[in-house]
Tab-separated table of C-alpha atoms and ligand atoms in Angstrom:
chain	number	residue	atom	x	y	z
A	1	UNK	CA	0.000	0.000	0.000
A	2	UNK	CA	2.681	2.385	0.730
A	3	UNK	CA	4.545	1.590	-2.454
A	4	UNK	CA	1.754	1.999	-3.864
A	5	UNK	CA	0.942	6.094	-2.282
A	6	UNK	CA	4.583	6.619	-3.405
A	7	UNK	CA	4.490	5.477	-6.886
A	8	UNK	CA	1.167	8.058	-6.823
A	9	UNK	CA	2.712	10.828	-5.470
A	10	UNK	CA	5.733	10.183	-7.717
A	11	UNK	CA	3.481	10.217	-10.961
A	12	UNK	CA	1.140	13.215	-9.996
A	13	UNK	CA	4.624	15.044	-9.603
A	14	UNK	CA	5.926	13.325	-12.837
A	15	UNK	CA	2.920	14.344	-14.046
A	16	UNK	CA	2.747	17.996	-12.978
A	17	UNK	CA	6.044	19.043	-14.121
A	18	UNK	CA	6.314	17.639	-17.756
A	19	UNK	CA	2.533	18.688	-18.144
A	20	UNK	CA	4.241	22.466	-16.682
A	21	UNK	CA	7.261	21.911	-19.067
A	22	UNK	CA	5.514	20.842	-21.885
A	23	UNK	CA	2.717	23.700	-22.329
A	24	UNK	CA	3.742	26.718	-20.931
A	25	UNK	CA	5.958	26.735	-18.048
A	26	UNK	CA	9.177	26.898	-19.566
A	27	UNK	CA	8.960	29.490	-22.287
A	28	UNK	CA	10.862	32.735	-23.528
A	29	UNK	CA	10.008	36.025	-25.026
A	30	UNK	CA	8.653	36.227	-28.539
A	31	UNK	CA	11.459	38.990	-29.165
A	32	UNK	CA	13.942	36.958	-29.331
A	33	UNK	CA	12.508	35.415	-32.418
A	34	UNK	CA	11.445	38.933	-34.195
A	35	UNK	CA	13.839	38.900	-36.840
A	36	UNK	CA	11.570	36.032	-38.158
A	37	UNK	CA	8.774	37.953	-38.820
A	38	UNK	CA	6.840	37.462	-41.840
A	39	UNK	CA	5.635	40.765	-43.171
A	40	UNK	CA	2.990	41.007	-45.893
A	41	UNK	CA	3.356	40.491	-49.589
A	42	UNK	CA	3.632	44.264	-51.428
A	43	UNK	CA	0.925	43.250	-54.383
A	44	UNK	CA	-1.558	41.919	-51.211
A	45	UNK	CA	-1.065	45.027	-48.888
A	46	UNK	CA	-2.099	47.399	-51.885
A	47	UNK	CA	-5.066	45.136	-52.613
A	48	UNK	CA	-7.622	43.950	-50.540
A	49	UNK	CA	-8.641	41.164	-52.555
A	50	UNK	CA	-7.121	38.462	-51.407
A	51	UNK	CA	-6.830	35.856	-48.057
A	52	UNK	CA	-5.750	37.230	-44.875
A	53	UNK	CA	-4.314	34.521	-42.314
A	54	UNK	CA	-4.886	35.053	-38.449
A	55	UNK	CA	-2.845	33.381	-36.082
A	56	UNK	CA	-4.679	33.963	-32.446
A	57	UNK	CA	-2.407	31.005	-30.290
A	58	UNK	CA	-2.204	27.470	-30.473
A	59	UNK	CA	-4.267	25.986	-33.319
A	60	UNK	CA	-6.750	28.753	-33.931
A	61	UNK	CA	-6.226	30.569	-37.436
A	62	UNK	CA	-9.043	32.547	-39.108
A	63	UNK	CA	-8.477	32.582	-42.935
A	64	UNK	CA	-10.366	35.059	-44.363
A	65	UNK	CA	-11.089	36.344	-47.981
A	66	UNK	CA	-13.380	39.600	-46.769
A	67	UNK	CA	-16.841	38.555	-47.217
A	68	UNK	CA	-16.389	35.119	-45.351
A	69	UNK	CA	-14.380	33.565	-43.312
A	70	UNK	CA	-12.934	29.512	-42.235
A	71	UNK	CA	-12.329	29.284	-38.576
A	72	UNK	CA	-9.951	26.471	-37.684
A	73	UNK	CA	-10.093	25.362	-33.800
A	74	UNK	CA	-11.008	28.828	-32.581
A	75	UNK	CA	-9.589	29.283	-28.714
A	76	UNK	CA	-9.363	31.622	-26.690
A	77	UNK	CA	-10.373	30.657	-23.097
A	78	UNK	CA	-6.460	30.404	-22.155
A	79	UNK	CA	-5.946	31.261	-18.834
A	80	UNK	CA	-9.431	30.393	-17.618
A	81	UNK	CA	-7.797	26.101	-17.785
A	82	UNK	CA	-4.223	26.742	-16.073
A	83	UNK	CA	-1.824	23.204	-16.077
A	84	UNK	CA	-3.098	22.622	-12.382
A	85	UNK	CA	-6.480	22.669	-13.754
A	86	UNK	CA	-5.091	19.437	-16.242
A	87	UNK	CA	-3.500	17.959	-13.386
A	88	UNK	CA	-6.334	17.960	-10.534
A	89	UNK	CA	-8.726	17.093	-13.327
A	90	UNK	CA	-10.701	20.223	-12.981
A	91	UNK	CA	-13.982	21.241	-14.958
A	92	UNK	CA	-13.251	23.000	-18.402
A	93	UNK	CA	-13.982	26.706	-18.119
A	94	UNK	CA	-15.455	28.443	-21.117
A	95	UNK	CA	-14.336	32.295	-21.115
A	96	UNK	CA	-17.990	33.435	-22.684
A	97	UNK	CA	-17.439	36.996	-22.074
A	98	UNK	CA	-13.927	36.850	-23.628
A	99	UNK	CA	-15.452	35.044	-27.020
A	100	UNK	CA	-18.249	37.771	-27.153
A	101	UNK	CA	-15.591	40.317	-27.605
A	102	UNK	CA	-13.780	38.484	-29.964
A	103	UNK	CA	-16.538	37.781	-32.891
A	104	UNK	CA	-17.202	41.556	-32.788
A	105	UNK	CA	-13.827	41.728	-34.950
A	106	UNK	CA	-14.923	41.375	-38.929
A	107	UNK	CA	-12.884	38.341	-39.731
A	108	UNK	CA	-14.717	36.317	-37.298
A	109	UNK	CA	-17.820	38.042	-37.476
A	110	UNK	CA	-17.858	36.995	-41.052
A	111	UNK	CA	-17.208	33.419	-40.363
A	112	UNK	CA	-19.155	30.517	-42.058
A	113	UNK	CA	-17.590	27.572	-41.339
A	114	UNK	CA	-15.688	25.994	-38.267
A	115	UNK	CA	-13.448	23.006	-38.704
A	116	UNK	CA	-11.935	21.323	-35.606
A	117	UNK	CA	-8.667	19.082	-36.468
A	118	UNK	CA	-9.346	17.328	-33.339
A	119	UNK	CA	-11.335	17.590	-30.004
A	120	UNK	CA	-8.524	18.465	-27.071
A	121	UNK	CA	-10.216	21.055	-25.430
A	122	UNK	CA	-7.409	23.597	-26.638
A	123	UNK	CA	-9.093	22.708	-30.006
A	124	UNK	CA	-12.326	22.076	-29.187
A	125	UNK	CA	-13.583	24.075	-25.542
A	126	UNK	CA	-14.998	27.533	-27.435
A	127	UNK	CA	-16.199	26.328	-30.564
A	128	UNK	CA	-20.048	25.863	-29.467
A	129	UNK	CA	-19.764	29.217	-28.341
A	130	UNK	CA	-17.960	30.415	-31.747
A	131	UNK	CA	-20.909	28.868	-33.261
A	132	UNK	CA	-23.537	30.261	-31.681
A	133	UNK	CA	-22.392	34.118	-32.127
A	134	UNK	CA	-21.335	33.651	-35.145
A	135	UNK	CA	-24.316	30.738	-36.909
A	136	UNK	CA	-21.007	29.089	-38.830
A	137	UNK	CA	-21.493	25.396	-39.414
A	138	UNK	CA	-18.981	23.273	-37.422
A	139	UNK	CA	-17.679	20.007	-38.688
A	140	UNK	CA	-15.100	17.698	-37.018
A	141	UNK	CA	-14.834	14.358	-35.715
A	142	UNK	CA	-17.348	11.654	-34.033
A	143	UNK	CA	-15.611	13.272	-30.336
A	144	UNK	CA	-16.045	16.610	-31.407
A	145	UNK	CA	-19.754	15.780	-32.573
A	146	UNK	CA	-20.414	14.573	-28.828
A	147	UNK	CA	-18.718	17.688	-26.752
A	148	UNK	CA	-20.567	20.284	-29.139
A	149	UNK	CA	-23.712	18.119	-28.582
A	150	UNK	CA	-22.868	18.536	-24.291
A	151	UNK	CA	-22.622	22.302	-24.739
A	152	UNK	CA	-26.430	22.111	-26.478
A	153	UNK	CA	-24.904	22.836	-30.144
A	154	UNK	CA	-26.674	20.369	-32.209
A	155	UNK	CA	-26.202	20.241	-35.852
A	156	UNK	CA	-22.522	20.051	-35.654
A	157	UNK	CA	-21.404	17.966	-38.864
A	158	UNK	CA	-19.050	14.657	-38.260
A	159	UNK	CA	-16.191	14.313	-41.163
A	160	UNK	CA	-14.155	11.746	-41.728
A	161	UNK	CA	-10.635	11.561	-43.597
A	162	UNK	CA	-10.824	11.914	-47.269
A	163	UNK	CA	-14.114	14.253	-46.902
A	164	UNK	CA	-14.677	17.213	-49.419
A	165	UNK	CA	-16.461	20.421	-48.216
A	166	UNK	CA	-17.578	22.480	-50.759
A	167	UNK	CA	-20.939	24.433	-52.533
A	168	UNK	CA	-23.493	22.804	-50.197
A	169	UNK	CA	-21.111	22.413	-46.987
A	170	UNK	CA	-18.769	25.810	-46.823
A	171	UNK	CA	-21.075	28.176	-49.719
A	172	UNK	CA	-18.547	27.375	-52.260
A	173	UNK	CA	-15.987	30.274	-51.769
A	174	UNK	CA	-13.640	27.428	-50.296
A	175	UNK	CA	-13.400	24.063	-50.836
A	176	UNK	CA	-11.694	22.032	-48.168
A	177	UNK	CA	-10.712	18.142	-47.576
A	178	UNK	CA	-10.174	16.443	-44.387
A	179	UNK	CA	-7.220	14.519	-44.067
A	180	UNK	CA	-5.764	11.602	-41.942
A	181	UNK	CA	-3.621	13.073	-39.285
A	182	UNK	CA	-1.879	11.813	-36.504
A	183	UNK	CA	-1.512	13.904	-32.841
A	184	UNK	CA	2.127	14.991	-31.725
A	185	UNK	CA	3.767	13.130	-29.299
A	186	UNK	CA	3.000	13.732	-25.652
A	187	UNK	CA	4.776	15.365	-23.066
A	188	UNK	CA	8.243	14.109	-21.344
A	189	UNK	CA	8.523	10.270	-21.066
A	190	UNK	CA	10.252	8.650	-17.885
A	191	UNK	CA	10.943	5.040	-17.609
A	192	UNK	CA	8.971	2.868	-15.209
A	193	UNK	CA	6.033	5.555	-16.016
A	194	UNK	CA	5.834	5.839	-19.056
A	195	UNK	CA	4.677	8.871	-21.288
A	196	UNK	CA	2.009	10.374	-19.031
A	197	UNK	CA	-0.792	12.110	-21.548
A	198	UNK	CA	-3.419	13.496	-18.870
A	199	UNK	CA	-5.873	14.250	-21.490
A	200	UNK	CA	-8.375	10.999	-22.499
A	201	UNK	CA	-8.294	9.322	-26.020
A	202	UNK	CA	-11.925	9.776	-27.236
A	203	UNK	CA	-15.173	11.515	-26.166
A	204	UNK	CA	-17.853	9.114	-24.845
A	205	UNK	CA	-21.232	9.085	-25.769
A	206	UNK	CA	-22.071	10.433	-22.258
A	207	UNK	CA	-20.090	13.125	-22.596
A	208	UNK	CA	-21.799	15.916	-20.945
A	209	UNK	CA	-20.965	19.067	-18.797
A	210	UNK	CA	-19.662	19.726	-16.613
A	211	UNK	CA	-16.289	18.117	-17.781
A	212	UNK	CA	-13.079	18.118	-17.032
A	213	UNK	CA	-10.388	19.507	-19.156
A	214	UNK	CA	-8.754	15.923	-19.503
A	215	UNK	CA	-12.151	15.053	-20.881
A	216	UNK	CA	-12.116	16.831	-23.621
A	217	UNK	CA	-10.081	13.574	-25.738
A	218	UNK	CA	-8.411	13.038	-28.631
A	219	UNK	CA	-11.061	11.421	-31.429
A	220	UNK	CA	-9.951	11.547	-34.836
A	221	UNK	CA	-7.227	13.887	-35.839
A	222	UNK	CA	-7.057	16.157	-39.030
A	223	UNK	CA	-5.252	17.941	-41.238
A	224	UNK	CA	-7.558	20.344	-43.202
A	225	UNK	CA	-6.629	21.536	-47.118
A	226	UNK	CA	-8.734	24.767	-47.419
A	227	UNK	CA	-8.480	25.653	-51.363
A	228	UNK	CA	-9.381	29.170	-52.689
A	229	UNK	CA	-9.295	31.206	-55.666
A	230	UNK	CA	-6.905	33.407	-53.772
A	231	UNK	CA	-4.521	30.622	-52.364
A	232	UNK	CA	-4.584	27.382	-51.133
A	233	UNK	CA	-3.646	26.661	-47.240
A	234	UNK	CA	-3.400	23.624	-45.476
A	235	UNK	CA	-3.464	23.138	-41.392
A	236	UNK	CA	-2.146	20.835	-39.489
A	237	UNK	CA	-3.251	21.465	-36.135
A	238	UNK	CA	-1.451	18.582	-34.517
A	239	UNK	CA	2.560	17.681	-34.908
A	240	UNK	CA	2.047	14.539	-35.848
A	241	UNK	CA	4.151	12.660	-39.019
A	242	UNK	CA	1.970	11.729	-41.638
A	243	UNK	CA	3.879	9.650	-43.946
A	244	UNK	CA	2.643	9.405	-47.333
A	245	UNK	CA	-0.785	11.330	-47.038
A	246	UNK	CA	-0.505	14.711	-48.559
A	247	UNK	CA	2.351	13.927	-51.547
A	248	UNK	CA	-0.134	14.456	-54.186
A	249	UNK	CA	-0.784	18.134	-53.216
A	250	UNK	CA	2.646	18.205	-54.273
A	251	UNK	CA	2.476	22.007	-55.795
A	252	UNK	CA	-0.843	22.743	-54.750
A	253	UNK	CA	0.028	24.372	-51.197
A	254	UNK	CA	0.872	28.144	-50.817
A	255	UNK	CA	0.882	28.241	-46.791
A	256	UNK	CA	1.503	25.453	-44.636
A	257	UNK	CA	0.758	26.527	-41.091
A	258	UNK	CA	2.354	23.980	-39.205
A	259	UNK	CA	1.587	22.995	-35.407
A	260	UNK	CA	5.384	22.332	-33.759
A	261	UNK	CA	5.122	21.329	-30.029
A	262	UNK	CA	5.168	17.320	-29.663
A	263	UNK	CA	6.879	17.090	-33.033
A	264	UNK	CA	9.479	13.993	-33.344
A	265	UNK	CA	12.921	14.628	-34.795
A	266	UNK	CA	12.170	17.723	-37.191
A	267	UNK	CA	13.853	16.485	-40.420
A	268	UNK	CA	11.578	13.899	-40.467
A	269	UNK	CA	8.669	15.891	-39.538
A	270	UNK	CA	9.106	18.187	-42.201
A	271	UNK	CA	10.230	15.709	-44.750
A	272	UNK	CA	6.718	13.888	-44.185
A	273	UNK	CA	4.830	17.674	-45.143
A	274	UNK	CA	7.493	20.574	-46.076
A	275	UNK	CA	9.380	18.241	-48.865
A	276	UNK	CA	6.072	16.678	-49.806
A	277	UNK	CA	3.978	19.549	-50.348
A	278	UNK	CA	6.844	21.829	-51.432
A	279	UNK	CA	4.772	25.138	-50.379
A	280	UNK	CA	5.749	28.362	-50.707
A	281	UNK	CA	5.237	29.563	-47.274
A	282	UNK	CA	5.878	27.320	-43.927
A	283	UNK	CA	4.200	29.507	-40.916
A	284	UNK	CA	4.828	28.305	-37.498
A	285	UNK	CA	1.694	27.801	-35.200
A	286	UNK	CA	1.197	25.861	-32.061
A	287	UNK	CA	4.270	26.588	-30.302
A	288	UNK	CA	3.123	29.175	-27.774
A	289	UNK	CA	2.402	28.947	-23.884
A	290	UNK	CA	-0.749	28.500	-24.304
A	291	UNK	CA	-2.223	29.820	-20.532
A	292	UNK	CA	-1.167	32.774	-21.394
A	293	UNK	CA	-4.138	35.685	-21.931
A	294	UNK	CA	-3.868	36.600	-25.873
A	295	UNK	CA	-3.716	39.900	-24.678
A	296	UNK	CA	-0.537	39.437	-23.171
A	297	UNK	CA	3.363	39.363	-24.781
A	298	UNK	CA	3.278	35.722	-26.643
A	299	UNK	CA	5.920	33.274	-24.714
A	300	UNK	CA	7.072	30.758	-27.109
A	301	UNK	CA	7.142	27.128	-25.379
A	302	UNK	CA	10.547	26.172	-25.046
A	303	UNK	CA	9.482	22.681	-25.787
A	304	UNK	CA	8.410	23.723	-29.355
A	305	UNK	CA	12.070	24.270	-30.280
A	306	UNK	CA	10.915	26.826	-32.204
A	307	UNK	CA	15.140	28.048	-32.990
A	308	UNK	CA	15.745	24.659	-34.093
A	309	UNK	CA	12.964	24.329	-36.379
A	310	UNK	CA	13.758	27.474	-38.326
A	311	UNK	CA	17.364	26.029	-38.428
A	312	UNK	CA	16.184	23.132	-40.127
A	313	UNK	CA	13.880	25.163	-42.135
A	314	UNK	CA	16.736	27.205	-43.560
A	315	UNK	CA	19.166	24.994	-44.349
A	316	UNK	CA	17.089	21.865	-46.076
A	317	UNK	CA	14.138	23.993	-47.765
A	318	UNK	CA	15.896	27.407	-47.934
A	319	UNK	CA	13.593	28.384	-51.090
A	320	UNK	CA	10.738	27.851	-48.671
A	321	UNK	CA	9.918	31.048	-46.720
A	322	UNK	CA	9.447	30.623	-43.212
A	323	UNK	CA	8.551	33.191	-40.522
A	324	UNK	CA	6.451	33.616	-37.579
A	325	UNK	CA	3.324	35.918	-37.873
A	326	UNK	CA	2.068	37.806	-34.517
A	327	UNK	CA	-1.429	37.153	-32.374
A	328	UNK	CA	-3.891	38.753	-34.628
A	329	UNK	CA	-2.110	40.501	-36.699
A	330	UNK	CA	-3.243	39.744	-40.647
A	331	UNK	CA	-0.529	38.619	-42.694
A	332	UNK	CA	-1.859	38.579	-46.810
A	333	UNK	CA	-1.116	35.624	-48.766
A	334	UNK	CA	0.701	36.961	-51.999
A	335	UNK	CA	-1.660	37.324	-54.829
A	336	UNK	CA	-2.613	34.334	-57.064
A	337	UNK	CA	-4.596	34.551	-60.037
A	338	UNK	CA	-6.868	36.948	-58.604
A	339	UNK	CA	-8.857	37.056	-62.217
A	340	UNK	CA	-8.949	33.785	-62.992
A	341	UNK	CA	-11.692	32.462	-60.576
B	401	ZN	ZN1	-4.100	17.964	-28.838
């Protein structure tokens, strides 16, 4: 029995510190990594017709061509679900008032369509709420179906992998396919324990509020290829490898916006999307201390290795452009074929 309190103790500790390590507690400055800074494209700031990217933390991008808009896992209840709250398994907290504000600015205002790439409540938590301001139609997977479903949003649509969204889905301004993806690794991994991941696999069918944040599991994970007449982005929300699934968009990506924390070794992470999709643009996302307000300076995770990644970056892909993008901030995709659609 005591053996067994200690081996406890020891993993709620274990637990605790890589879960601190991992998602926010170690970070530095975004300052250090201004010199990275993507600025906009000339021909796109004298234009407004075009896509505008948002980066807003984690996951959650807005891409936006001015009269509607694709929200991908929209979050922003941050500090409201701190790493103790993970740890002691306490209830989710939705920051309502803080989401109110938000949808007031155009780009979300304008929203149609939510996609969630999968249902970890850093993904997942605000999008009922999203929806509801906003009246965009959410699709994601079976788990994400379920914890809408608990926060009494309904018609949420389930995709699976391979999926096309298009006229009668997303009003035919974008077209978008779900793919495969896999989840990045979790946290720190110590032998006899283990990799500890605190947060569940799936969402029951019981799901229902209130739940914890370690509730809010895994289901399905995607990678979403959002194609437009302006430019054609694809998210990966998660830093898993996906061997093999996206070569054939081989010369059809512009952006890549690329989720880093929990990656494995980078060269093979980015020979699995970089070399395979050979995009113009790689943009960071997903490797900020996330329990940190929006409205405070961004801390980059340190865990995300964000240096090493634009090491990598530069010296295998250097024709690739790579460069972070600040909270909120639009950054223009350069002009394609603006007449043509
Ligand atoms: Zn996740």
């Amino acid at each position: 029995m005591e053996n067994y309190i200690s081996k406890h103790i020891i993993r709620v500790a274990f637990l605790v510190l890589s879960v601190l390590v991992t998602l926010g507690g170690c970070s530095e400055p975004i300052k250090k990594y201004h010199s990275k800074r993507l600025f906009l494209a000339p021909d796109a700031e004298s234009s407004n017709a075009g896509l505008r990217l948002f980066w807003s933390g984690a996951a959650s991008v807005v891409i936006d061509d001015g009269t509607h808009s694709v929200l991908i896992d929209p979050f922003v209840s941050r500090q409201e679900n701190s790493v103790f709250d993970i740890v002691f398994r306490r209830d989710a907290v939705v920051a309502e008032c803080r989401i109110n504000e938000r949808v007031k600015r155009p780009e979300i205002a304008r929203a149609k369509t939510i996609l969630v790439g999968h249902s970890h409540y850093d993904h997942s938590l605000d999008v009922a709420e999203f929806a509801r301001l906003t009246k965009a139609q959410v699709f994601g997977s079976l788990s994400t179906q379920r914890i809408l479903r608990a926060h009494d949003h309904t018609t949420a649509t389930r995709v699976t992998a391979n999926d096309v969204l298009e006229k009668d889905d997303v009003d035919g301004r974008f077209k978008i396919t779900v793919f495969a993806s896999k989840h990045g690794n979790p946290p720190v991994c110590l032998e006899p324990f283990g990799c500890l991941n605190p947060l569940a696999d799936t969402v029951p069918d019981s799901f229902e509020l209130p739940a914890a944040v370690t509730e809010y599991g895994e289901g399905e994970v995607y990678a979403f290829f959002v194609e437009h007449k302006f430019g054609n982005v694809l998210h990966v929300g998660s830093a898993g490898v996906m061997s093999g699934t996206l070569d054939h968009l081989k010369g059809q990506v512009d952006v890549v916006l690329l989720s880093l924390v929990g990656r494995g070794p980078t060269e093979a992470f980015l020979k699995n999307i970089v070399a395979a999709v050979n995009p113009d643009y790689v943009i960071p996302i997903h490797f900020d201390n996330l329990f940190r307000s929006l409205d405070a300076e961004t801390r980059v995770a340190k865990i995300a290795k964000l240096s090493e990644f634009f090491e990598v970056m530069e010296r295998d892909y250097p024709n690739v452009n790579t460069g972070v993008i600040p909270f909120d901030e639009p950054w223009n995709l350069p002009h394609r074929g603006a007449s043509d659609g």
